[in-house]
Coordinates of C-alpha atoms and ligand atoms in Angstrom, one line a residue:
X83 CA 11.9 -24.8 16.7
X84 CA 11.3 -28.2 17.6
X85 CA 14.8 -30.3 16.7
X86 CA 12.9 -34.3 17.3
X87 CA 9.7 -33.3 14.9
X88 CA 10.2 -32.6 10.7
X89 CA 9.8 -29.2 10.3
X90 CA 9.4 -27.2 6.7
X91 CA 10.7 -23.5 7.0
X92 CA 10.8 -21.1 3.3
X93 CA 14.3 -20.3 2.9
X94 CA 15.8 -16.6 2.0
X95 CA 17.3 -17.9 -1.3
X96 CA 15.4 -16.5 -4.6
X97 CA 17.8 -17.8 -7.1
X98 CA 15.6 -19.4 -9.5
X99 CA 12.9 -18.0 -8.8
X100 CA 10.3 -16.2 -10.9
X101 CA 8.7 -13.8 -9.7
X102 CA 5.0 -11.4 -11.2
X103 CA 4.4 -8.2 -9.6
X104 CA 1.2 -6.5 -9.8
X105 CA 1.2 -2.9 -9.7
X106 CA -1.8 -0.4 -9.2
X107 CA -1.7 2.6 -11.0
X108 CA -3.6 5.2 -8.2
X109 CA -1.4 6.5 -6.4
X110 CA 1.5 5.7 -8.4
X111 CA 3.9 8.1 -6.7
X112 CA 4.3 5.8 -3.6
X113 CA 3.4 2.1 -5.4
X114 CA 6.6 3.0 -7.9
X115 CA 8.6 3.3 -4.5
X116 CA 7.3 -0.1 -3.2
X117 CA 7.7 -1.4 -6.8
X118 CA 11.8 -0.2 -6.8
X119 CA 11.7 -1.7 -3.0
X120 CA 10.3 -5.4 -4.5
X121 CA 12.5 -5.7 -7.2
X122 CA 15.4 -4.6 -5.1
X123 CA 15.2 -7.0 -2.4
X124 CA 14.0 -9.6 -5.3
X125 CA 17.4 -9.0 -6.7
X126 CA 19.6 -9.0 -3.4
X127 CA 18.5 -12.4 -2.7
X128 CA 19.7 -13.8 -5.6
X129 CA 16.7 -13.5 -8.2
X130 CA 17.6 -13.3 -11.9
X131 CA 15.9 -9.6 -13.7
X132 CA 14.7 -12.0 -16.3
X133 CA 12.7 -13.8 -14.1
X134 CA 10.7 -11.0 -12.3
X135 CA 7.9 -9.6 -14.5
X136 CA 5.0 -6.7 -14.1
X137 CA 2.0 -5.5 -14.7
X138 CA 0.1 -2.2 -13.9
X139 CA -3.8 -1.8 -13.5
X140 CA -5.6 1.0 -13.2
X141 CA -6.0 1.1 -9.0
X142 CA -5.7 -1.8 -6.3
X143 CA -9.6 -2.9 -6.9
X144 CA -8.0 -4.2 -11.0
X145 CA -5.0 -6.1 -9.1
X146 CA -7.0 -9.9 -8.0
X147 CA -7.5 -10.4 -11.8
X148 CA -4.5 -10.4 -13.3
X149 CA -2.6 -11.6 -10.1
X150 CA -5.2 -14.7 -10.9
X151 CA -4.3 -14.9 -14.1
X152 CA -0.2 -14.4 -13.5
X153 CA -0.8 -17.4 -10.7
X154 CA -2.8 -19.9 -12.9
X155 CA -0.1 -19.5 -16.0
X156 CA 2.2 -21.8 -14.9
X157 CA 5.5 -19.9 -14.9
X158 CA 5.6 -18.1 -11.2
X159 CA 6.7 -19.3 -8.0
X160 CA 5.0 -16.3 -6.6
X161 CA 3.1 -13.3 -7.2
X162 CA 3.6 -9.7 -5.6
X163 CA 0.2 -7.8 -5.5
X164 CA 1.5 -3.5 -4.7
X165 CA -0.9 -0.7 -4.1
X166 CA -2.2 2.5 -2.3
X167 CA -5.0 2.8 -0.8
X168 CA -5.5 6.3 0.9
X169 CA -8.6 6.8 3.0
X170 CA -10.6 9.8 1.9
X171 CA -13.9 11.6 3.2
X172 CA -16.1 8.7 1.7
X173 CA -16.4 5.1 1.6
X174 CA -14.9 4.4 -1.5
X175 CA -11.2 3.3 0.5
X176 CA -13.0 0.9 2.2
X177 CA -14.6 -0.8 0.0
X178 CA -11.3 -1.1 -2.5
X179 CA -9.2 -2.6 0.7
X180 CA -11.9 -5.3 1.6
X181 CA -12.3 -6.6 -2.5
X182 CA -8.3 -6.4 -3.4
X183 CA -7.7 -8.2 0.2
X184 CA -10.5 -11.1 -0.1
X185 CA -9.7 -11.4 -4.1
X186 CA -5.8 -12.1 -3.2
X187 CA -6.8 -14.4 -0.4
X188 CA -8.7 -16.4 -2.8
X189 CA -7.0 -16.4 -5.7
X190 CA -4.1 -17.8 -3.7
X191 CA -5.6 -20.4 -1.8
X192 CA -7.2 -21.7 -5.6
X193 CA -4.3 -21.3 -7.4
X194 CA -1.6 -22.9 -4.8
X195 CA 0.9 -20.0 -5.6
X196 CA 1.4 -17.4 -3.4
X197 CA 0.2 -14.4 -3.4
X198 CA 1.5 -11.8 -1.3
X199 CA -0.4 -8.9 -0.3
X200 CA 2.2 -5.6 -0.7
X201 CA -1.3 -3.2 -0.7
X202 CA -0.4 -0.3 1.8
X203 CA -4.2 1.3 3.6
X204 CA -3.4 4.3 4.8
X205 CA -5.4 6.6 6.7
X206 CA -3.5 9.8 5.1
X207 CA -0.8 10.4 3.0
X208 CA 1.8 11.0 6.0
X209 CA 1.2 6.8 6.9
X210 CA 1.8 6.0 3.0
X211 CA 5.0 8.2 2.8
X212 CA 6.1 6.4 6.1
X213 CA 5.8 2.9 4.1
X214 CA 7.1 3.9 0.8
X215 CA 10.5 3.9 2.0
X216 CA 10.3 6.1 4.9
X217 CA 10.4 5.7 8.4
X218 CA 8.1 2.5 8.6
X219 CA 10.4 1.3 5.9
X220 CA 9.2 -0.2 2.4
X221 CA 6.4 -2.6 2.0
X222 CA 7.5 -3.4 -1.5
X223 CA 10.6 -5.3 0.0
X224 CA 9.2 -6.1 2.7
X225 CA 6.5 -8.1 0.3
X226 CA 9.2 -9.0 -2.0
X227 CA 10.5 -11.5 1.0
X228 CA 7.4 -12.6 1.9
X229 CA 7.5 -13.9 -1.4
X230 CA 10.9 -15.6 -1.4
X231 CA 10.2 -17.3 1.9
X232 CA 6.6 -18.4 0.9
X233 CA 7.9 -19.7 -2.6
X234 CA 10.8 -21.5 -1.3
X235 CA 8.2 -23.3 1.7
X236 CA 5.8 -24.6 -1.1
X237 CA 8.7 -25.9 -3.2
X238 CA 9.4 -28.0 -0.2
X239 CA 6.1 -28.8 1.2
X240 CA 5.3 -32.7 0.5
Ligands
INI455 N1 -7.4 2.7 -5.9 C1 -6.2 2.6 -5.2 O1 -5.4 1.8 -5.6 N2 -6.0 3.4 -4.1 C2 -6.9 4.2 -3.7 O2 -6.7 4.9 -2.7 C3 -8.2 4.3 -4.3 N3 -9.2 5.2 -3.8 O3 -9.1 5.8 -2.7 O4 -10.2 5.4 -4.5 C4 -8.4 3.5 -5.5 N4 -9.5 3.6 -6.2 C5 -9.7 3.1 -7.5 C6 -10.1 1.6 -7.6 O5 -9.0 0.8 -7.1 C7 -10.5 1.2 -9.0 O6 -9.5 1.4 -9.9 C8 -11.7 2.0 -9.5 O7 -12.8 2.0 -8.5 C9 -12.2 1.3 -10.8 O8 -12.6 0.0 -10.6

């Protein structure tokens, strides 16, 4: 970076913090995995257990609403949005990842918290196995400290 110009950068530091996580229930064998991955790496970096706080909905396309309304309460510094969206033989995949994607976009940008976008698309069940905690590690944590960083940035931000 840049040494002569002021320069904002989120720290790794969670203490503090409070922390929402929304969790779809479809497909709830993998999103429990990303949910133990979040609160995990939540934890490691200092967060308090009574300061992180979750819902579940009924599949990914439920999550924007009550992310909206867990961002416009007042008592977040961020909000973790988990989910699994498997592609099947119709449609129906692709039209839950383009509504939960656009809805968190938005209700971030209006509400000023972040919202961080944990929602694993697969193409089969192999890829969401991979990103559960496999191989292609755990989108839950990996979320999780999106969350941290983005929340300590804003706290900074003039
Ligand atoms: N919801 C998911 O979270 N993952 C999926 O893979 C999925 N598929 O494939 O259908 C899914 N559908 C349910 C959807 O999110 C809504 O709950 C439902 O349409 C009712 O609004």
């Amino acid at each position: 970076m840049n040494a002569e110009v002021k320069t904002y950068e989120g720290l790794l530091d969670a203490k503090g913090m409070r922390f929402a996580i929304v969790c779809a229930r479809f497909n709830e064998f993998f999103v429990s995995h990303l949910l133990g991955g979040a609160v995990d790496c939540l934890l490691r970096h200092g967060a308090a257990k009574k300061d992180i706080e979750t819902a579940w909905v009924p599949g990914s396309f439920e999550i924007p609403l009550v992310a909206k309304r867990f961002a416009t309460c007042g008592k977040f510094d961020a909000v973790i949005a988990l989910g699994v969206v498997i592609q099947g033989s119709t449609a129906h995949a692709s039209y839950v990842n383009a509504e939960v994607s656009k809805g968190l976009a938005q209700v971030s940008v209006e509400s000023g918290i972040p919202v961080i976008y944990g929602v694993v698309t697969t193409e089969n069940i192999d890829q969401a196995i991979e990103r559960s905690g496999c191989k292609a590690g755990n989108r839950g944590s990996s979320a999780a400290e999106t969350a941290i960083e983005m929340a300590s940035l804003l706290r900074q931000l003039p």
